[in-house]
Amino acid sequence: MTTPTQMAAARQGLVTNEMRQVLADEPIGEAELLARVAAGIIAIPANRNHTNLRARAIGAGLSTKVNVNLGVSEDCCNIEAEMAKVRLALDLKTDALMDLSTCGDTRGFRRRLIAASPMMVGTVPVYDAVARYGKDVGRISVDDFFDVVRIHAEDGVDFMTIHAGLTRAAVERLRRNPRLTHVVSRGGSLLLQWMTENDQENPFLTHYDRLLELCREFDVTLSLGDGLRPGSLHDATDAAQIQELIVLGELTRQAWQAEVQVMVEGPGHVPLGEVITNMQLQKKLCHGAPFYVLGPLVTDVAPGYDHITSAIGGALAAAHGADFLCYVTPAEHLRLPDMDDMKEGIIAARIAAHAADVAKGLPGAIAWDHEMSRARKDLDWQRMFELAIDPDKARAYRASSQPGDQEVCTMCGDLCAVRKSRMILEGK
């Protein structure tokens, strides 16, 4: 008998091993978890072939998760460097990895990554189809696309980004409502090319039932990609983006009917004043499905600092409905990130995620902050370092400027307000 998907198990009232792992990590009860997985508002990406997975859940009432993108490209094809990034992501407590490789032995790298990662792993099969077959995009067949999806599923990929909502109607709306930056999603642009050259509808929409069968077979979570996400503030919340979002909502319900878990991807570049609106639209149109956002970046003018523009938008987005943040590094829009870029991006995304969890009132989230505040009141430097989101950086800053009085820091010295007020108010 076929093992049920996480969603099917939840609908039958069965608590899976993956659900037990989630219950050990999250402030949620068993009955709530079963109900929300059954309804689709929590997803547990857990491919049956990812045997060393430590399951994490994404969605309503849970901590905000963080994803890291990595992978080799034509100009930077160093698999060992990317494996070092996998280890760094583990060290920095990332929740998920996405392999976006586009050249070389993509399957060999993907298998190594999955074998090394207890984190959930995602991919974009359309990228790999281009790398695997070496054909012009327009000459890739429908079977070629689906063969790659099956290979990724067999390898143990937990969630796959598929841009099934990029329809011909949405493309026509895009033509009638010109954008400043057109289509910035790599997967979206590849399917746009395929659809144009073949004068056909999106193959993943036409053959959506076939896609759902594959996902159900391996219990792959479908991450419905936003091929028309805005790549500039000018293009945010426009007709093409909303057209695609409406279709993604319909595809979400269809997937749930097949007991396939879904996440929905979102923007992109969004002015700060439109971030909350975008979250409300997605949750409404996609029936509360977990929402996965890239940023969003709240300004276009900060190349080299887009981990900051992303963290600003990510904190606001997650506080108002986003469940999963894709990190952005300082190298965004400029080059493939190195290890230093990656660390800056992960820390920025984790800060945004935690700030959002505090804002949402997630049980236990603010306790971490209270512990740090107690350590500061006590001028307990070692405890502060232990609690810091980046202990190494905190220690390095402290060591770089040593005070004469080791209890205080070089900012205030003898005028330390914390020490003075503690002595007065606590009678010391």
Short mmCIF file of C-alpha atoms in Angstrom, two decimals:
data_model
loop_
_atom_site.label_atom_id
_atom_site.label_comp_id
_atom_site.label_asym_id
_atom_site.label_seq_id
_atom_site.Cartn_x
_atom_site.Cartn_y
_atom_site.Cartn_z
CA MET A 1 0.00 0.00 0.00
CA THR A 2 1.27 3.47 -0.89
CA THR A 3 2.46 5.57 2.05
CA PRO A 4 0.14 8.58 2.42
CA THR A 5 1.41 12.10 1.94
CA GLN A 6 1.74 14.29 5.03
CA MET A 7 -1.56 15.92 4.07
CA ALA A 8 -3.32 12.60 3.55
CA ALA A 9 -1.99 11.28 6.87
CA ALA A 10 -3.24 14.39 8.68
CA ARG A 11 -6.69 13.98 7.14
CA GLN A 12 -6.73 10.40 8.45
CA GLY A 13 -5.66 11.56 11.91
CA LEU A 14 -2.27 9.81 11.61
CA VAL A 15 0.75 11.43 13.31
CA THR A 16 3.82 10.80 11.15
CA ASN A 17 7.43 10.72 12.33
CA GLU A 18 7.91 14.07 10.59
CA MET A 19 4.97 15.53 12.51
CA ARG A 20 6.53 14.34 15.78
CA GLN A 21 9.72 16.16 14.88
CA VAL A 22 7.73 19.32 14.22
CA LEU A 23 5.86 18.98 17.51
CA ALA A 24 9.20 18.78 19.34
CA ASP A 25 10.33 22.08 17.81
CA GLU A 26 7.23 24.24 17.56
CA PRO A 27 4.74 25.82 20.00
CA ILE A 28 1.77 23.88 18.64
CA GLY A 29 -0.29 20.96 19.86
CA GLU A 30 -0.89 17.69 18.04
CA ALA A 31 -4.55 18.34 17.25
CA GLU A 32 -3.79 21.82 15.88
CA LEU A 33 -0.95 20.51 13.74
CA LEU A 34 -3.09 17.74 12.25
CA ALA A 35 -5.92 20.15 11.50
CA ARG A 36 -3.68 22.73 9.83
CA VAL A 37 -1.72 20.22 7.75
CA ALA A 38 -5.03 18.65 6.68
CA ALA A 39 -6.34 22.09 5.67
CA GLY A 40 -3.15 23.01 3.79
CA ILE A 41 -2.24 26.04 5.89
CA ILE A 42 0.82 24.21 7.24
CA ALA A 43 3.17 22.26 4.96
CA ILE A 44 5.82 19.75 6.03
CA PRO A 45 8.15 19.33 3.02
CA ALA A 46 9.48 15.79 3.43
CA ASN A 47 10.28 13.68 0.39
CA ARG A 48 10.16 9.98 1.25
CA ASN A 49 13.63 9.55 -0.29
CA HIS A 50 15.28 12.25 1.87
CA THR A 51 16.24 9.74 4.54
CA ASN A 52 18.32 12.00 6.83
CA LEU A 53 15.78 14.83 6.94
CA ARG A 54 15.01 16.62 10.19
CA ALA A 55 11.51 17.74 9.29
CA ARG A 56 10.48 21.38 9.59
CA ALA A 57 7.02 22.81 9.07
CA ILE A 58 6.02 26.06 7.36
CA GLY A 59 2.79 27.92 7.93
CA ALA A 60 0.17 29.22 10.31
CA GLY A 61 1.14 29.57 13.97
CA LEU A 62 4.74 28.44 13.45
CA SER A 63 8.11 30.15 13.57
CA THR A 64 9.14 31.97 10.39
CA LYS A 65 11.53 29.82 8.39
CA VAL A 66 14.58 30.91 6.36
CA ASN A 67 15.82 29.49 3.05
CA VAL A 68 19.27 29.78 1.47
CA ASN A 69 19.86 29.61 -2.29
CA LEU A 70 23.06 28.09 -3.64
CA GLY A 71 24.32 26.12 -6.62
CA VAL A 72 26.81 26.21 -9.47
CA SER A 73 26.55 28.34 -12.60
CA GLU A 74 28.41 28.48 -15.90
CA ASP A 75 30.83 31.16 -14.71
CA CYS A 76 31.20 29.83 -11.14
CA CYS A 77 31.16 26.04 -11.30
CA ASN A 78 32.93 25.01 -8.08
CA ILE A 79 31.04 22.19 -6.41
CA GLU A 80 33.34 22.05 -3.37
CA ALA A 81 32.76 25.76 -2.71
CA GLU A 82 29.01 25.18 -2.81
CA MET A 83 29.31 22.22 -0.43
CA ALA A 84 31.17 24.53 1.96
CA LYS A 85 28.14 26.82 1.77
CA VAL A 86 25.93 23.90 2.74
CA ARG A 87 28.02 23.38 5.88
CA LEU A 88 27.90 27.10 6.68
CA ALA A 89 24.11 27.15 6.29
CA LEU A 90 23.88 24.27 8.77
CA ASP A 91 26.16 26.06 11.23
CA LEU A 92 24.05 29.23 10.99
CA LYS A 93 20.80 27.33 11.70
CA THR A 94 19.13 27.76 8.34
CA ASP A 95 15.87 25.86 7.80
CA ALA A 96 16.09 25.05 4.09
CA LEU A 97 18.38 25.01 1.06
CA MET A 98 17.51 25.54 -2.59
CA ASP A 99 19.81 24.16 -5.26
CA LEU A 100 19.65 26.49 -8.27
CA SER A 101 22.46 24.84 -10.25
CA THR A 102 22.48 25.43 -14.00
CA CYS A 103 25.61 23.65 -15.29
CA GLY A 104 27.90 20.67 -14.88
CA ASP A 105 26.99 17.47 -13.05
CA THR A 106 23.84 18.87 -11.49
CA ARG A 107 22.56 15.49 -10.38
CA GLY A 108 25.81 14.53 -8.68
CA PHE A 109 25.84 17.81 -6.78
CA ARG A 110 22.15 17.54 -5.87
CA ARG A 111 22.63 14.04 -4.47
CA ARG A 112 25.64 15.15 -2.40
CA LEU A 113 23.71 18.12 -1.09
CA ILE A 114 20.70 16.03 -0.06
CA ALA A 115 22.90 13.38 1.56
CA ALA A 116 24.68 16.08 3.58
CA SER A 117 21.61 18.08 4.53
CA PRO A 118 19.15 17.32 7.32
CA MET A 119 17.48 20.57 6.20
CA MET A 120 14.68 20.43 3.64
CA VAL A 121 15.97 20.87 0.10
CA GLY A 122 14.25 22.59 -2.83
CA THR A 123 15.00 22.89 -6.54
CA VAL A 124 13.69 24.49 -9.74
CA PRO A 125 13.51 21.62 -12.26
CA VAL A 126 13.18 23.95 -15.27
CA TYR A 127 16.73 25.20 -14.65
CA ASP A 128 18.03 21.65 -14.62
CA ALA A 129 16.16 20.76 -17.81
CA VAL A 130 18.18 23.42 -19.64
CA ALA A 131 21.45 22.16 -18.11
CA ARG A 132 20.64 18.47 -18.60
CA TYR A 133 19.57 18.48 -22.24
CA GLY A 134 21.71 21.28 -23.62
CA LYS A 135 18.93 22.24 -26.02
CA ASP A 136 17.47 25.56 -26.96
CA VAL A 137 14.65 26.13 -24.48
CA GLY A 138 11.99 25.98 -27.18
CA ARG A 139 13.10 22.48 -28.22
CA ILE A 140 12.72 20.94 -24.76
CA SER A 141 9.74 18.61 -24.86
CA VAL A 142 6.99 18.24 -22.29
CA ASP A 143 8.31 14.78 -21.49
CA ASP A 144 11.80 16.24 -21.01
CA PHE A 145 10.44 18.63 -18.39
CA PHE A 146 8.59 15.89 -16.54
CA ASP A 147 11.52 13.48 -16.71
CA VAL A 148 13.58 16.07 -14.84
CA VAL A 149 10.82 16.53 -12.25
CA ARG A 150 10.82 12.77 -11.66
CA ILE A 151 14.61 12.66 -11.34
CA HIS A 152 14.54 15.41 -8.73
CA ALA A 153 11.79 13.59 -6.83
CA GLU A 154 13.71 10.31 -6.94
CA ASP A 155 16.80 12.08 -5.62
CA GLY A 156 14.90 13.21 -2.52
CA VAL A 157 14.03 16.86 -3.23
CA ASP A 158 11.50 18.00 -0.62
CA PHE A 159 9.95 20.95 -2.47
CA MET A 160 10.05 22.07 -6.09
CA THR A 161 9.39 25.48 -7.52
CA ILE A 162 7.14 25.12 -10.55
CA HIS A 163 5.86 28.24 -12.34
CA ALA A 164 2.54 26.70 -13.33
CA GLY A 165 0.58 29.95 -12.97
CA LEU A 166 2.40 31.75 -15.77
CA THR A 167 -0.36 31.47 -18.37
CA ARG A 168 -0.71 32.81 -21.89
CA ALA A 169 -3.46 35.09 -20.62
CA ALA A 170 -1.08 36.52 -18.01
CA VAL A 171 1.55 37.09 -20.70
CA GLU A 172 -0.99 38.99 -22.79
CA ARG A 173 -1.89 41.09 -19.78
CA LEU A 174 1.83 41.77 -19.35
CA ARG A 175 2.03 42.97 -22.95
CA ARG A 176 -0.96 45.28 -22.47
CA ASN A 177 0.45 46.66 -19.22
CA PRO A 178 4.16 47.20 -19.94
CA ARG A 179 6.62 46.84 -17.10
CA LEU A 180 9.85 48.61 -16.37
CA THR A 181 11.80 45.38 -15.75
CA HIS A 182 9.66 42.84 -17.66
CA VAL A 183 10.13 39.27 -16.31
CA VAL A 184 12.91 38.86 -13.72
CA SER A 185 12.15 35.31 -12.59
CA ARG A 186 14.66 33.01 -14.30
CA GLY A 187 12.18 30.13 -14.35
CA GLY A 188 9.43 32.45 -15.52
CA SER A 189 11.55 33.79 -18.38
CA LEU A 190 12.46 30.27 -19.52
CA LEU A 191 8.80 29.23 -19.65
CA LEU A 192 7.92 32.52 -21.36
CA GLN A 193 10.44 31.65 -24.07
CA TRP A 194 9.11 28.08 -24.37
CA MET A 195 5.51 29.25 -24.64
CA THR A 196 6.36 31.90 -27.23
CA GLU A 197 8.52 29.70 -29.43
CA ASN A 198 6.03 26.82 -29.35
CA ASP A 199 2.87 28.94 -29.40
CA GLN A 200 1.50 26.75 -26.61
CA GLU A 201 0.19 27.09 -23.08
CA ASN A 202 2.51 26.55 -20.10
CA PRO A 203 3.19 22.77 -20.06
CA PHE A 204 2.99 22.61 -16.26
CA LEU A 205 -0.49 24.11 -16.40
CA THR A 206 -1.68 21.94 -19.28
CA HIS A 207 -0.32 18.82 -17.58
CA TYR A 208 -0.92 19.88 -13.98
CA ASP A 209 -2.56 16.57 -13.06
CA ARG A 210 0.56 14.76 -14.21
CA LEU A 211 2.64 17.04 -11.98
CA LEU A 212 0.40 16.34 -8.99
CA GLU A 213 0.70 12.58 -9.52
CA LEU A 214 4.49 12.85 -9.32
CA CYS A 215 4.35 15.02 -6.22
CA ARG A 216 1.94 12.63 -4.52
CA GLU A 217 4.10 9.60 -5.37
CA PHE A 218 7.15 10.98 -3.52
CA ASP A 219 5.35 13.42 -1.20
CA VAL A 220 7.03 16.42 -2.79
CA THR A 221 5.67 19.78 -1.66
CA LEU A 222 4.76 21.97 -4.61
CA SER A 223 6.16 25.48 -4.35
CA LEU A 224 4.05 27.39 -6.85
CA GLY A 225 6.46 29.90 -8.33
CA ASP A 226 5.71 33.51 -9.15
CA GLY A 227 7.08 33.80 -12.66
CA LEU A 228 5.73 37.35 -12.90
CA ARG A 229 7.00 38.60 -9.55
CA PRO A 230 7.96 42.29 -9.73
CA GLY A 231 11.64 43.04 -10.22
CA SER A 232 11.31 46.72 -9.42
CA LEU A 233 9.18 48.95 -7.25
CA HIS A 234 7.57 50.29 -10.43
CA ASP A 235 6.15 46.87 -11.31
CA ALA A 236 4.87 45.86 -7.86
CA THR A 237 1.26 44.76 -7.41
CA ASP A 238 0.49 45.21 -11.11
CA ALA A 239 -2.09 43.45 -13.26
CA ALA A 240 0.23 40.66 -14.42
CA GLN A 241 1.34 39.79 -10.88
CA ILE A 242 -2.24 39.65 -9.62
CA GLN A 243 -3.42 37.67 -12.66
CA GLU A 244 -0.82 35.00 -11.89
CA LEU A 245 -1.70 35.03 -8.19
CA ILE A 246 -5.36 34.31 -8.98
CA VAL A 247 -4.31 31.26 -11.01
CA LEU A 248 -1.97 30.11 -8.23
CA GLY A 249 -4.91 30.18 -5.82
CA GLU A 250 -6.89 27.91 -8.14
CA LEU A 251 -3.93 25.55 -8.54
CA THR A 252 -3.51 25.44 -4.76
CA ARG A 253 -7.04 24.10 -4.28
CA GLN A 254 -6.52 21.56 -7.04
CA ALA A 255 -3.34 20.30 -5.37
CA TRP A 256 -5.06 20.00 -2.00
CA GLN A 257 -7.78 17.89 -3.61
CA ALA A 258 -4.97 15.53 -4.68
CA GLU A 259 -3.54 15.62 -1.10
CA VAL A 260 -0.39 17.38 -2.31
CA GLN A 261 1.08 20.06 -0.05
CA VAL A 262 1.58 23.55 -1.45
CA MET A 263 3.52 26.71 -0.75
CA VAL A 264 2.93 29.84 -2.81
CA GLU A 265 5.81 32.10 -3.77
CA GLY A 266 5.57 35.87 -3.67
CA PRO A 267 7.46 39.02 -4.57
CA GLY A 268 10.04 40.37 -5.20
CA HIS A 269 10.49 44.15 -5.12
CA VAL A 270 7.67 45.94 -3.28
CA PRO A 271 7.43 49.48 -1.84
CA LEU A 272 7.23 49.35 1.94
CA GLY A 273 3.68 50.74 1.88
CA GLU A 274 2.48 47.84 -0.32
CA VAL A 275 4.07 44.94 1.57
CA ILE A 276 1.12 44.34 3.91
CA THR A 277 -1.31 44.61 0.99
CA ASN A 278 0.62 41.94 -0.89
CA MET A 279 0.50 39.61 2.11
CA GLN A 280 -3.25 40.10 2.51
CA LEU A 281 -3.86 39.50 -1.21
CA GLN A 282 -1.85 36.29 -1.25
CA LYS A 283 -3.45 34.84 1.86
CA LYS A 284 -6.92 35.70 0.58
CA LEU A 285 -6.49 34.55 -3.02
CA CYS A 286 -4.51 31.43 -2.09
CA HIS A 287 -6.76 30.33 0.78
CA GLY A 288 -4.20 30.67 3.57
CA ALA A 289 -1.53 28.48 1.96
CA PRO A 290 1.99 29.01 3.35
CA PHE A 291 3.59 32.03 1.69
CA TYR A 292 7.25 32.04 0.61
CA VAL A 293 8.78 35.45 -0.24
CA LEU A 294 12.04 36.63 -1.77
CA GLY A 295 12.63 39.65 0.44
CA PRO A 296 10.64 41.56 -0.52
CA LEU A 297 13.17 44.29 -1.31
CA VAL A 298 11.72 47.66 -0.38
CA THR A 299 14.01 49.85 -2.49
CA ASP A 300 15.90 49.41 -5.76
CA VAL A 301 18.85 51.72 -5.07
CA ALA A 302 21.03 49.71 -2.66
CA PRO A 303 23.18 47.22 -4.63
CA GLY A 304 25.69 45.79 -2.21
CA TYR A 305 23.24 46.21 0.67
CA ASP A 306 20.23 44.27 -0.56
CA HIS A 307 20.42 41.95 2.46
CA ILE A 308 19.28 45.03 4.40
CA THR A 309 16.53 46.09 1.97
CA SER A 310 15.35 42.48 2.02
CA ALA A 311 15.40 42.17 5.81
CA ILE A 312 13.28 45.31 6.16
CA GLY A 313 10.67 43.95 3.77
CA GLY A 314 10.95 40.40 5.12
CA ALA A 315 10.29 41.43 8.72
CA LEU A 316 7.18 43.37 7.71
CA ALA A 317 6.00 40.61 5.37
CA ALA A 318 6.42 37.85 7.95
CA ALA A 319 4.72 39.92 10.64
CA HIS A 320 1.67 40.12 8.35
CA GLY A 321 1.38 36.65 6.86
CA ALA A 322 4.54 35.42 5.13
CA ASP A 323 5.73 32.10 6.56
CA PHE A 324 9.03 31.49 4.76
CA LEU A 325 11.76 34.01 3.87
CA CYS A 326 14.26 33.40 1.10
CA TYR A 327 17.48 35.11 2.08
CA VAL A 328 19.05 37.84 -0.05
CA THR A 329 22.78 38.54 0.11
CA PRO A 330 24.81 41.73 -0.43
CA ALA A 331 25.77 40.25 -3.82
CA GLU A 332 22.16 40.26 -5.10
CA HIS A 333 21.96 41.80 -8.60
CA LEU A 334 25.79 41.82 -8.79
CA ARG A 335 27.33 38.31 -8.74
CA LEU A 336 27.22 34.83 -7.26
CA PRO A 337 27.54 35.24 -3.48
CA ASP A 338 30.66 34.03 -1.66
CA MET A 339 30.82 32.67 1.88
CA ASP A 340 30.95 36.12 3.49
CA ASP A 341 27.96 37.30 1.43
CA MET A 342 26.10 34.17 2.38
CA LYS A 343 26.68 34.68 6.10
CA GLU A 344 25.51 38.30 5.93
CA GLY A 345 22.38 37.23 4.05
CA ILE A 346 21.52 34.41 6.46
CA ILE A 347 21.96 36.56 9.55
CA ALA A 348 19.88 39.38 8.06
CA ALA A 349 17.08 36.95 7.15
CA ARG A 350 17.16 35.30 10.57
CA ILE A 351 16.93 38.70 12.27
CA ALA A 352 13.91 39.54 10.10
CA ALA A 353 12.29 36.18 10.84
CA HIS A 354 12.78 36.51 14.60
CA ALA A 355 11.55 40.12 14.65
CA ALA A 356 8.41 38.95 12.86
CA ASP A 357 7.88 36.07 15.29
CA VAL A 358 8.04 38.53 18.17
CA ALA A 359 5.58 40.84 16.39
CA LYS A 360 3.19 37.93 15.76
CA GLY A 361 3.30 36.96 19.42
CA LEU A 362 4.65 33.48 18.67
CA PRO A 363 4.79 31.71 22.04
CA GLY A 364 8.33 31.81 23.42
CA ALA A 365 9.78 34.07 20.73
CA ILE A 366 10.34 37.13 22.89
CA ALA A 367 11.86 35.03 25.71
CA TRP A 368 15.16 35.03 23.79
CA ASP A 369 15.14 38.85 23.82
CA HIS A 370 14.33 38.91 27.52
CA GLU A 371 17.28 36.62 28.24
CA MET A 372 19.59 38.96 26.31
CA SER A 373 18.23 41.96 28.21
CA ARG A 374 18.88 40.24 31.55
CA ALA A 375 22.46 39.54 30.49
CA ARG A 376 22.89 43.20 29.50
CA LYS A 377 21.49 44.40 32.82
CA ASP A 378 24.00 42.16 34.60
CA LEU A 379 26.83 43.21 32.24
CA ASP A 380 27.34 39.47 31.70
CA TRP A 381 29.38 39.59 28.49
CA GLN A 382 29.82 35.84 28.06
CA ARG A 383 26.09 35.25 28.37
CA MET A 384 25.47 38.03 25.81
CA PHE A 385 27.78 36.28 23.37
CA GLU A 386 26.06 32.94 23.95
CA LEU A 387 22.67 34.48 23.20
CA ALA A 388 23.75 36.53 20.18
CA ILE A 389 22.41 35.53 16.78
CA ASP A 390 26.04 35.82 15.57
CA PRO A 391 28.27 35.12 18.61
CA ASP A 392 31.53 35.31 16.64
CA LYS A 393 30.88 38.83 15.41
CA ALA A 394 29.79 40.02 18.85
CA ARG A 395 32.96 38.62 20.44
CA ALA A 396 35.14 40.16 17.72
CA TYR A 397 33.66 43.63 18.22
CA ARG A 398 34.15 43.42 21.98
CA ALA A 399 37.74 42.20 21.60
CA SER A 400 38.62 44.95 19.10
CA SER A 401 38.12 47.77 21.65
CA GLN A 402 38.94 46.79 25.22
CA PRO A 403 37.93 49.09 28.12
CA GLY A 404 40.07 49.80 31.15
CA ASP A 405 37.24 48.53 33.33
CA GLN A 406 36.33 45.10 31.97
CA GLU A 407 32.78 45.25 33.34
CA VAL A 408 31.76 48.01 30.92
CA CYS A 409 32.45 48.82 27.26
CA THR A 410 34.34 51.62 25.53
CA MET A 411 31.15 53.42 24.51
CA CYS A 412 30.39 54.77 28.01
CA GLY A 413 33.17 53.59 30.30
CA ASP A 414 32.68 54.98 33.83
CA LEU A 415 29.47 56.66 32.64
CA CYS A 416 27.80 53.29 31.97
CA ALA A 417 24.09 53.96 32.50
CA VAL A 418 23.31 50.29 33.00
CA ARG A 419 25.74 49.95 35.92
CA LYS A 420 24.79 53.28 37.51
CA SER A 421 21.04 52.69 37.38
CA ARG A 422 21.40 49.11 38.61
CA MET A 423 23.46 50.24 41.61
CA ILE A 424 20.95 52.98 42.48
CA LEU A 425 17.66 51.17 41.84
CA GLU A 426 18.76 47.82 43.25
CA GLY A 427 20.46 49.38 46.26
CA LYS A 428 23.94 48.16 45.32
#
